[in-house]
């Protein structure tokens, strides 16, 4: 079934097997014809539903479709989908506002669905004209009066898709019934006769009955958390009775014996999740309309709190149940849905100015506990829902602070965030920081945007962008901002932040450990080099360094990679504090330099380059000795032909009977340091390191020392400059090692060489490289680009061609072609340059997409400088 649009939902009925009854299919075709006629009258604009949604035949067809849902759930589901869509349109046309003007209920990921805004070209979308068309005999009222019974009967329907559509319908029903009542309350419904107004008033007790049905079902499912809770034989039984057995099992795992199937932590948990979504939709619908506050003679939104304020009392079952579902419940969908309910309640408090609930109340405590758990949840779905709640809650408290603060009470040493959040800062700030680096792109980007909203005002961002100091999702420092901006807040809360990062470096989830290492690197990069805030981080360097050293043993290579980079950054910022651990760090970097993953080898080289910059000549001597030892390692690679290597890779017996892995939480664990950890793959079985990989790591290390220390005028340290007497033997050995071809991975080593040779040449300078080092590689480069017998891999051929173009641009095309001609490569050079030219033309024809954009639309991880 496809419920993405009303057209597709109706079409889905015709494709069901076994086929639906003829009456259902006939009604579906009739409704489709009405929709088609509506599109034709609106110039094929499917987003203009104003005509069809007010059509009597269309609305009565919805009611008939719902009535066909007795034997099959599909007509009921499609009928609810059409009913919700119809009502959502009438909320805009009759009440004059968007039913989801604040983004609606967060239930389906970061892409929150919104009601289509009213069309200016349609007279029926004008609230005053639409109101004139409303009468007590309208089919709309017939639909609205019948829906509560349908909702009550199907709120615990066995089909989850029906329950989800019931939740959506509840939100639309609450919005239109509240909106129409408010229009009468404000005196805007004078054009309606007494019968219409009476019909609107009759909707209010029905709306409250829907709410009571949701709460009744919620309470029953809350109590299912207790072991031994048996489902009563009749749904009409009193569910207010205590379902806790007196058998001493209160502390057993939270499972229900009344389950129709397995209740684990990944599948749905009965109707609890959809009931929570229904409640969130109901609250959001009630709070979308402005409500008159006659005592203050002003208009405030948020009628739900005035009707149901008792639910948020400390001794009420609702608040404790909501806290349990949000913090403790085993099912991730339930935890995410509970956060959605908390968010809409926070929005209601903000709209109706019930500030006391957000500042000092049991509800604030529940929100705090929910944020504490959900922002650090193992499931990205829950973490995203917690991030949405976090932004809503922080924005609400910032608004309250700005309204209530006085000029003389301002503290220049603190940000508005710190002043508004109070005692929640040590808990909230570390989680907000870490989630900016979380692996899931939705969580990461949303958290970065939240950080910019809280700490990076538009004026501040524009100023920092002009100064070139603002990074996407970064800490947004600045001495020019109130309280130092995000960097000042992080510095003043360095103790809880560092403790949290250290704890997350040992988390069960490898994605969390990776994000924690990136966060630690950001602290060293931003705070460690800041003239005002470096001293705040200094007392915690040892703790953070120990956490990073632990991550060097991680079986997840991205964690090792980030830990390696972070340690190098710390050595740059806090050389003295890191000096006692330098022998251990050098040993770890050396291990990483020979890792099986090429990016780990590259970043180990970057970290060693940082160490040379931090510790000077002594470290340079150790690194040069390392290069001289490891660079020839490829000579020890066992001899193997390409055919033997291919047979080894395609050996079916080597891949038969092994464990299969998935991304679920029940999959085998990705471990850290031998302890069980949660992940989507296993690195327990690992191939040994190959000798050629040590040579490959040395190529990256040679690049680093050349870029940083090859130029007397532009060196990272004045006392460290690598001269030709030292570099020439290393480059000669590099060329000799890359000529080896007795093993199939030699092409991979040459690919690395061709990719790193251009930056090495630019660092050495045109004259120096051309005069002393070009001849070492020219013959090997010529052989690689002129692969007449397909002996080399396509990766190495392409890398050699790209290297040829870059070196020709540096040295000069004529000179470089002449050098290649000396070894018989002039024709190969011409062919390569023609291929590169065609590739550039193709890129321009494609709008610069190839090579001009990141493969991922989300871009690189921000905040860490590599």
PDB file of C-alpha atoms in Angstrom, residues 413-657:
ATOM      1  CA  UNK A 413      30.803  36.361  31.057  1.00  0.00           C
ATOM      2  CA  UNK A 414      28.005  33.923  30.152  1.00  0.00           C
ATOM      3  CA  UNK A 415      26.078  33.200  26.993  1.00  0.00           C
ATOM      4  CA  UNK A 416      22.299  33.439  26.843  1.00  0.00           C
ATOM      5  CA  UNK A 417      22.220  29.661  26.530  1.00  0.00           C
ATOM      6  CA  UNK A 418      23.990  29.228  29.872  1.00  0.00           C
ATOM      7  CA  UNK A 419      21.813  31.815  31.582  1.00  0.00           C
ATOM      8  CA  UNK A 420      18.586  30.359  30.201  1.00  0.00           C
ATOM      9  CA  UNK A 421      19.335  26.658  30.734  1.00  0.00           C
ATOM     10  CA  UNK A 422      20.770  26.965  34.231  1.00  0.00           C
ATOM     11  CA  UNK A 423      21.503  23.619  35.870  1.00  0.00           C
ATOM     12  CA  UNK A 424      20.876  21.721  32.627  1.00  0.00           C
ATOM     13  CA  UNK A 425      23.989  23.079  30.886  1.00  0.00           C
ATOM     14  CA  UNK A 426      26.481  20.439  32.177  1.00  0.00           C
ATOM     15  CA  UNK A 427      24.175  17.676  30.940  1.00  0.00           C
ATOM     16  CA  UNK A 428      22.938  19.218  27.707  1.00  0.00           C
ATOM     17  CA  UNK A 429      26.002  20.942  26.257  1.00  0.00           C
ATOM     18  CA  UNK A 430      28.216  17.813  25.935  1.00  0.00           C
ATOM     19  CA  UNK A 431      25.469  15.915  24.133  1.00  0.00           C
ATOM     20  CA  UNK A 432      24.769  18.799  21.779  1.00  0.00           C
ATOM     21  CA  UNK A 433      28.484  18.998  20.999  1.00  0.00           C
ATOM     22  CA  UNK A 434      28.982  15.305  20.299  1.00  0.00           C
ATOM     23  CA  UNK A 435      25.906  14.918  18.097  1.00  0.00           C
ATOM     24  CA  UNK A 436      27.411  17.421  15.625  1.00  0.00           C
ATOM     25  CA  UNK A 437      29.826  14.625  14.705  1.00  0.00           C
ATOM     26  CA  UNK A 438      27.467  11.648  14.902  1.00  0.00           C
ATOM     27  CA  UNK A 439      27.646   9.204  12.011  1.00  0.00           C
ATOM     28  CA  UNK A 440      23.953   9.468  11.022  1.00  0.00           C
ATOM     29  CA  UNK A 441      23.727  12.433   8.655  1.00  0.00           C
ATOM     30  CA  UNK A 442      20.271  13.520   9.828  1.00  0.00           C
ATOM     31  CA  UNK A 443      21.368  13.760  13.464  1.00  0.00           C
ATOM     32  CA  UNK A 444      24.651  15.431  12.547  1.00  0.00           C
ATOM     33  CA  UNK A 445      23.222  18.109  10.269  1.00  0.00           C
ATOM     34  CA  UNK A 446      20.241  18.842  12.512  1.00  0.00           C
ATOM     35  CA  UNK A 447      22.548  19.181  15.534  1.00  0.00           C
ATOM     36  CA  UNK A 448      24.877  21.490  13.629  1.00  0.00           C
ATOM     37  CA  UNK A 449      21.928  23.681  12.681  1.00  0.00           C
ATOM     38  CA  UNK A 450      20.732  23.700  16.291  1.00  0.00           C
ATOM     39  CA  UNK A 451      24.183  24.813  17.418  1.00  0.00           C
ATOM     40  CA  UNK A 452      24.153  27.664  14.921  1.00  0.00           C
ATOM     41  CA  UNK A 453      20.651  28.679  16.019  1.00  0.00           C
ATOM     42  CA  UNK A 454      21.656  28.748  19.679  1.00  0.00           C
ATOM     43  CA  UNK A 455      25.174  30.212  19.454  1.00  0.00           C
ATOM     44  CA  UNK A 456      25.557  31.589  15.937  1.00  0.00           C
ATOM     45  CA  UNK A 457      23.127  34.434  15.345  1.00  0.00           C
ATOM     46  CA  UNK A 458      22.761  35.643  11.771  1.00  0.00           C
ATOM     47  CA  UNK A 459      24.627  38.886  12.380  1.00  0.00           C
ATOM     48  CA  UNK A 460      27.441  37.044  14.147  1.00  0.00           C
ATOM     49  CA  UNK A 461      27.685  34.438  11.374  1.00  0.00           C
ATOM     50  CA  UNK A 462      27.898  37.116   8.694  1.00  0.00           C
ATOM     51  CA  UNK A 463      30.663  38.868  10.610  1.00  0.00           C
ATOM     52  CA  UNK A 464      32.639  35.668  11.151  1.00  0.00           C
ATOM     53  CA  UNK A 465      32.182  34.581   7.531  1.00  0.00           C
ATOM     54  CA  UNK A 466      33.652  37.908   6.428  1.00  0.00           C
ATOM     55  CA  UNK A 467      36.569  37.291   8.796  1.00  0.00           C
ATOM     56  CA  UNK A 468      36.971  33.724   7.525  1.00  0.00           C
ATOM     57  CA  UNK A 469      36.682  32.122  10.959  1.00  0.00           C
ATOM     58  CA  UNK A 470      33.292  30.402  10.749  1.00  0.00           C
ATOM     59  CA  UNK A 471      33.204  26.680  10.001  1.00  0.00           C
ATOM     60  CA  UNK A 472      30.079  24.721   9.213  1.00  0.00           C
ATOM     61  CA  UNK A 473      28.801  23.295  12.487  1.00  0.00           C
ATOM     62  CA  UNK A 474      31.836  24.598  14.391  1.00  0.00           C
ATOM     63  CA  UNK A 475      31.961  26.123  17.847  1.00  0.00           C
ATOM     64  CA  UNK A 476      31.354  29.701  16.546  1.00  0.00           C
ATOM     65  CA  UNK A 477      33.808  31.434  18.811  1.00  0.00           C
ATOM     66  CA  UNK A 478      34.373  34.799  19.356  1.00  0.00           C
ATOM     67  CA  UNK A 479      35.517  37.560  21.573  1.00  0.00           C
ATOM     68  CA  UNK A 480      33.067  39.773  19.698  1.00  0.00           C
ATOM     69  CA  UNK A 481      30.022  37.776  20.842  1.00  0.00           C
ATOM     70  CA  UNK A 482      28.148  37.789  24.134  1.00  0.00           C
ATOM     71  CA  UNK A 483      29.874  35.404  26.560  1.00  0.00           C
ATOM     72  CA  UNK A 484      32.302  34.198  23.895  1.00  0.00           C
ATOM     73  CA  UNK A 485      29.642  32.352  21.888  1.00  0.00           C
ATOM     74  CA  UNK A 486      29.714  28.588  21.660  1.00  0.00           C
ATOM     75  CA  UNK A 487      33.453  28.396  22.278  1.00  0.00           C
ATOM     76  CA  UNK A 488      33.148  30.352  25.491  1.00  0.00           C
ATOM     77  CA  UNK A 489      30.336  28.100  26.705  1.00  0.00           C
ATOM     78  CA  UNK A 490      32.378  24.995  25.882  1.00  0.00           C
ATOM     79  CA  UNK A 491      35.452  26.377  27.642  1.00  0.00           C
ATOM     80  CA  UNK A 492      33.572  27.211  30.832  1.00  0.00           C
ATOM     81  CA  UNK A 493      32.013  23.744  30.839  1.00  0.00           C
ATOM     82  CA  UNK A 494      35.176  21.895  29.857  1.00  0.00           C
ATOM     83  CA  UNK A 495      35.072  19.585  32.897  1.00  0.00           C
ATOM     84  CA  UNK A 496      31.675  17.925  32.229  1.00  0.00           C
ATOM     85  CA  UNK A 497      32.331  17.999  28.489  1.00  0.00           C
ATOM     86  CA  UNK A 498      35.666  16.199  28.799  1.00  0.00           C
ATOM     87  CA  UNK A 499      34.233  13.645  31.202  1.00  0.00           C
ATOM     88  CA  UNK A 500      31.405  12.930  28.770  1.00  0.00           C
ATOM     89  CA  UNK A 501      33.757  12.647  25.786  1.00  0.00           C
ATOM     90  CA  UNK A 502      36.023  10.274  27.723  1.00  0.00           C
ATOM     91  CA  UNK A 503      33.065   8.118  28.655  1.00  0.00           C
ATOM     92  CA  UNK A 504      31.802   8.053  25.065  1.00  0.00           C
ATOM     93  CA  UNK A 505      35.233   6.946  23.838  1.00  0.00           C
ATOM     94  CA  UNK A 506      34.417   3.691  25.636  1.00  0.00           C
ATOM     95  CA  UNK A 507      30.764   3.519  24.525  1.00  0.00           C
ATOM     96  CA  UNK A 508      29.199   0.340  23.168  1.00  0.00           C
ATOM     97  CA  UNK A 509      28.374   1.934  19.808  1.00  0.00           C
ATOM     98  CA  UNK A 510      31.340   2.307  17.453  1.00  0.00           C
ATOM     99  CA  UNK A 511      29.648   5.309  15.789  1.00  0.00           C
ATOM    100  CA  UNK A 512      29.560   7.049  19.169  1.00  0.00           C
ATOM    101  CA  UNK A 513      33.214   6.276  19.792  1.00  0.00           C
ATOM    102  CA  UNK A 514      34.120   7.717  16.396  1.00  0.00           C
ATOM    103  CA  UNK A 515      32.094  10.887  17.077  1.00  0.00           C
ATOM    104  CA  UNK A 516      33.710  11.232  20.514  1.00  0.00           C
ATOM    105  CA  UNK A 517      37.203  11.092  18.994  1.00  0.00           C
ATOM    106  CA  UNK A 518      36.229  13.791  16.492  1.00  0.00           C
ATOM    107  CA  UNK A 519      34.847  15.917  19.324  1.00  0.00           C
ATOM    108  CA  UNK A 520      38.073  15.550  21.287  1.00  0.00           C
ATOM    109  CA  UNK A 521      40.056  16.577  18.207  1.00  0.00           C
ATOM    110  CA  UNK A 522      37.861  19.662  17.862  1.00  0.00           C
ATOM    111  CA  UNK A 523      38.582  20.652  21.457  1.00  0.00           C
ATOM    112  CA  UNK A 524      42.314  20.440  20.814  1.00  0.00           C
ATOM    113  CA  UNK A 525      42.020  22.292  17.499  1.00  0.00           C
ATOM    114  CA  UNK A 526      39.721  25.104  18.682  1.00  0.00           C
ATOM    115  CA  UNK A 527      40.346  25.550  22.405  1.00  0.00           C
ATOM    116  CA  UNK A 528      43.953  24.369  22.461  1.00  0.00           C
ATOM    117  CA  UNK A 529      45.057  27.104  20.070  1.00  0.00           C
ATOM    118  CA  UNK A 530      42.826  29.853  21.476  1.00  0.00           C
ATOM    119  CA  UNK A 531      44.642  32.560  23.463  1.00  0.00           C
ATOM    120  CA  UNK A 532      41.794  32.960  25.976  1.00  0.00           C
ATOM    121  CA  UNK A 533      40.417  29.448  26.351  1.00  0.00           C
ATOM    122  CA  UNK A 534      43.455  27.135  26.092  1.00  0.00           C
ATOM    123  CA  UNK A 535      43.950  27.137  29.857  1.00  0.00           C
ATOM    124  CA  UNK A 536      40.399  25.838  30.420  1.00  0.00           C
ATOM    125  CA  UNK A 537      41.201  22.588  28.605  1.00  0.00           C
ATOM    126  CA  UNK A 538      44.732  22.126  29.934  1.00  0.00           C
ATOM    127  CA  UNK A 539      43.777  20.300  33.201  1.00  0.00           C
ATOM    128  CA  UNK A 540      41.830  17.698  31.237  1.00  0.00           C
ATOM    129  CA  UNK A 541      44.410  16.866  28.550  1.00  0.00           C
ATOM    130  CA  UNK A 542      45.713  13.787  30.375  1.00  0.00           C
ATOM    131  CA  UNK A 543      42.217  12.319  30.759  1.00  0.00           C
ATOM    132  CA  UNK A 544      41.360  12.918  27.111  1.00  0.00           C
ATOM    133  CA  UNK A 545      44.688  11.530  25.947  1.00  0.00           C
ATOM    134  CA  UNK A 546      44.143   8.307  27.913  1.00  0.00           C
ATOM    135  CA  UNK A 547      40.715   7.935  26.314  1.00  0.00           C
ATOM    136  CA  UNK A 548      42.237   8.358  22.854  1.00  0.00           C
ATOM    137  CA  UNK A 549      45.013   5.860  23.593  1.00  0.00           C
ATOM    138  CA  UNK A 550      42.347   3.331  24.511  1.00  0.00           C
ATOM    139  CA  UNK A 551      40.690   3.925  21.126  1.00  0.00           C
ATOM    140  CA  UNK A 552      43.918   2.957  19.321  1.00  0.00           C
ATOM    141  CA  UNK A 553      43.019  -0.663  20.128  1.00  0.00           C
ATOM    142  CA  UNK A 554      39.517  -0.387  18.696  1.00  0.00           C
ATOM    143  CA  UNK A 555      38.460  -2.973  16.138  1.00  0.00           C
ATOM    144  CA  UNK A 556      36.556  -0.306  14.231  1.00  0.00           C
ATOM    145  CA  UNK A 557      39.086   1.320  11.934  1.00  0.00           C
ATOM    146  CA  UNK A 558      37.261   4.697  11.731  1.00  0.00           C
ATOM    147  CA  UNK A 559      37.632   4.961  15.521  1.00  0.00           C
ATOM    148  CA  UNK A 560      41.353   4.214  15.308  1.00  0.00           C
ATOM    149  CA  UNK A 561      41.627   6.706  12.470  1.00  0.00           C
ATOM    150  CA  UNK A 562      39.982   9.554  14.393  1.00  0.00           C
ATOM    151  CA  UNK A 563      41.897   8.755  17.578  1.00  0.00           C
ATOM    152  CA  UNK A 564      45.165   8.890  15.642  1.00  0.00           C
ATOM    153  CA  UNK A 565      44.389  12.320  14.209  1.00  0.00           C
ATOM    154  CA  UNK A 566      43.163  13.641  17.547  1.00  0.00           C
ATOM    155  CA  UNK A 567      46.379  12.642  19.313  1.00  0.00           C
ATOM    156  CA  UNK A 568      48.451  14.505  16.725  1.00  0.00           C
ATOM    157  CA  UNK A 569      46.290  17.588  17.180  1.00  0.00           C
ATOM    158  CA  UNK A 570      46.734  17.396  20.956  1.00  0.00           C
ATOM    159  CA  UNK A 571      50.507  17.211  20.581  1.00  0.00           C
ATOM    160  CA  UNK A 572      50.400  20.428  18.541  1.00  0.00           C
ATOM    161  CA  UNK A 573      48.255  22.248  21.095  1.00  0.00           C
ATOM    162  CA  UNK A 574      49.617  20.784  24.351  1.00  0.00           C
ATOM    163  CA  UNK A 575      53.126  19.517  23.596  1.00  0.00           C
ATOM    164  CA  UNK A 576      54.308  19.691  27.199  1.00  0.00           C
ATOM    165  CA  UNK A 577      51.290  17.864  28.635  1.00  0.00           C
ATOM    166  CA  UNK A 578      51.530  15.126  25.982  1.00  0.00           C
ATOM    167  CA  UNK A 579      55.295  14.602  26.334  1.00  0.00           C
ATOM    168  CA  UNK A 580      55.049  11.847  29.010  1.00  0.00           C
ATOM    169  CA  UNK A 581      52.916   9.753  26.650  1.00  0.00           C
ATOM    170  CA  UNK A 582      55.055  10.420  23.581  1.00  0.00           C
ATOM    171  CA  UNK A 583      56.793   6.975  23.523  1.00  0.00           C
ATOM    172  CA  UNK A 584      53.414   5.248  23.654  1.00  0.00           C
ATOM    173  CA  UNK A 585      51.983   7.589  21.044  1.00  0.00           C
ATOM    174  CA  UNK A 586      54.906   7.010  18.674  1.00  0.00           C
ATOM    175  CA  UNK A 587      54.458   3.261  19.012  1.00  0.00           C
ATOM    176  CA  UNK A 588      50.729   3.562  18.233  1.00  0.00           C
ATOM    177  CA  UNK A 589      51.333   5.848  15.261  1.00  0.00           C
ATOM    178  CA  UNK A 590      53.893   3.392  13.909  1.00  0.00           C
ATOM    179  CA  UNK A 591      51.338   0.596  14.153  1.00  0.00           C
ATOM    180  CA  UNK A 592      48.749   2.710  12.386  1.00  0.00           C
ATOM    181  CA  UNK A 593      51.221   3.567   9.616  1.00  0.00           C
ATOM    182  CA  UNK A 594      51.194  -0.102   8.592  1.00  0.00           C
ATOM    183  CA  UNK A 595      47.438  -0.655   9.022  1.00  0.00           C
ATOM    184  CA  UNK A 596      45.375  -2.603   6.477  1.00  0.00           C
ATOM    185  CA  UNK A 597      43.188   0.454   5.765  1.00  0.00           C
ATOM    186  CA  UNK A 598      44.796   3.075   3.511  1.00  0.00           C
ATOM    187  CA  UNK A 599      43.075   6.059   5.149  1.00  0.00           C
ATOM    188  CA  UNK A 600      44.340   4.940   8.558  1.00  0.00           C
ATOM    189  CA  UNK A 601      47.867   4.811   7.151  1.00  0.00           C
ATOM    190  CA  UNK A 602      47.478   8.291   5.683  1.00  0.00           C
ATOM    191  CA  UNK A 603      46.157   9.825   8.886  1.00  0.00           C
ATOM    192  CA  UNK A 604      48.927   8.175  10.900  1.00  0.00           C
ATOM    193  CA  UNK A 605      51.366  10.001   8.628  1.00  0.00           C
ATOM    194  CA  UNK A 606      49.509  13.267   9.282  1.00  0.00           C
ATOM    195  CA  UNK A 607      49.730  12.666  13.050  1.00  0.00           C
ATOM    196  CA  UNK A 608      53.464  11.965  12.808  1.00  0.00           C
ATOM    197  CA  UNK A 609      53.857  15.203  10.881  1.00  0.00           C
ATOM    198  CA  UNK A 610      52.061  17.020  13.711  1.00  0.00           C
ATOM    199  CA  UNK A 611      54.411  15.358  16.199  1.00  0.00           C
ATOM    200  CA  UNK A 612      57.463  16.621  14.286  1.00  0.00           C
ATOM    201  CA  UNK A 613      55.985  20.122  14.305  1.00  0.00           C
ATOM    202  CA  UNK A 614      55.422  19.862  18.049  1.00  0.00           C
ATOM    203  CA  UNK A 615      58.687  18.266  19.171  1.00  0.00           C
ATOM    204  CA  UNK A 616      61.248  19.343  16.561  1.00  0.00           C
ATOM    205  CA  UNK A 617      64.508  17.732  15.429  1.00  0.00           C
ATOM    206  CA  UNK A 618      64.479  14.777  17.816  1.00  0.00           C
ATOM    207  CA  UNK A 619      61.134  13.608  16.498  1.00  0.00           C
ATOM    208  CA  UNK A 620      62.287  14.229  12.923  1.00  0.00           C
ATOM    209  CA  UNK A 621      65.223  11.889  13.426  1.00  0.00           C
ATOM    210  CA  UNK A 622      62.928   9.181  14.764  1.00  0.00           C
ATOM    211  CA  UNK A 623      60.559   9.588  11.814  1.00  0.00           C
ATOM    212  CA  UNK A 624      63.375   9.471   9.266  1.00  0.00           C
ATOM    213  CA  UNK A 625      64.687   6.296  10.901  1.00  0.00           C
ATOM    214  CA  UNK A 626      61.182   4.868  10.669  1.00  0.00           C
ATOM    215  CA  UNK A 627      60.976   5.669   6.954  1.00  0.00           C
ATOM    216  CA  UNK A 628      64.351   4.083   6.256  1.00  0.00           C
ATOM    217  CA  UNK A 629      63.227   0.937   8.094  1.00  0.00           C
ATOM    218  CA  UNK A 630      59.696   0.565   6.737  1.00  0.00           C
ATOM    219  CA  UNK A 631      59.985   1.863   3.173  1.00  0.00           C
ATOM    220  CA  UNK A 632      61.785  -1.228   1.756  1.00  0.00           C
ATOM    221  CA  UNK A 633      59.217  -3.585   3.346  1.00  0.00           C
ATOM    222  CA  UNK A 634      57.548  -4.260  -0.021  1.00  0.00           C
ATOM    223  CA  UNK A 635      60.631  -6.234  -1.036  1.00  0.00           C
ATOM    224  CA  UNK A 636      59.576  -8.844   1.539  1.00  0.00           C
ATOM    225  CA  UNK A 637      56.099  -9.240   0.022  1.00  0.00           C
ATOM    226  CA  UNK A 638      55.633 -12.914  -1.022  1.00  0.00           C
ATOM    227  CA  UNK A 639      55.654 -13.490  -4.751  1.00  0.00           C
ATOM    228  CA  UNK A 640      52.230 -14.124  -6.282  1.00  0.00           C
ATOM    229  CA  UNK A 641      50.798 -13.890  -9.772  1.00  0.00           C
ATOM    230  CA  UNK A 642      47.608 -12.048 -10.603  1.00  0.00           C
ATOM    231  CA  UNK A 643      45.910 -15.318 -11.472  1.00  0.00           C
ATOM    232  CA  UNK A 644      46.785 -16.816  -8.086  1.00  0.00           C
ATOM    233  CA  UNK A 645      45.553 -13.693  -6.311  1.00  0.00           C
ATOM    234  CA  UNK A 646      42.274 -13.742  -8.241  1.00  0.00           C
ATOM    235  CA  UNK A 647      41.732 -17.427  -7.470  1.00  0.00           C
ATOM    236  CA  UNK A 648      42.328 -16.698  -3.785  1.00  0.00           C
ATOM    237  CA  UNK A 649      39.780 -13.882  -3.788  1.00  0.00           C
ATOM    238  CA  UNK A 650      37.157 -15.965  -5.626  1.00  0.00           C
ATOM    239  CA  UNK A 651      37.616 -19.147  -3.617  1.00  0.00           C
ATOM    240  CA  UNK A 652      34.056 -20.118  -2.669  1.00  0.00           C
ATOM    241  CA  UNK A 653      35.195 -22.413   0.145  1.00  0.00           C
ATOM    242  CA  UNK A 654      36.826 -19.465   1.918  1.00  0.00           C
ATOM    243  CA  UNK A 655      33.498 -17.598   1.998  1.00  0.00           C
ATOM    244  CA  UNK A 656      31.059 -20.456   2.684  1.00  0.00           C
ATOM    245  CA  UNK A 657      29.381 -21.031   6.027  1.00  0.00           C
TER     246      UNK A 657
END
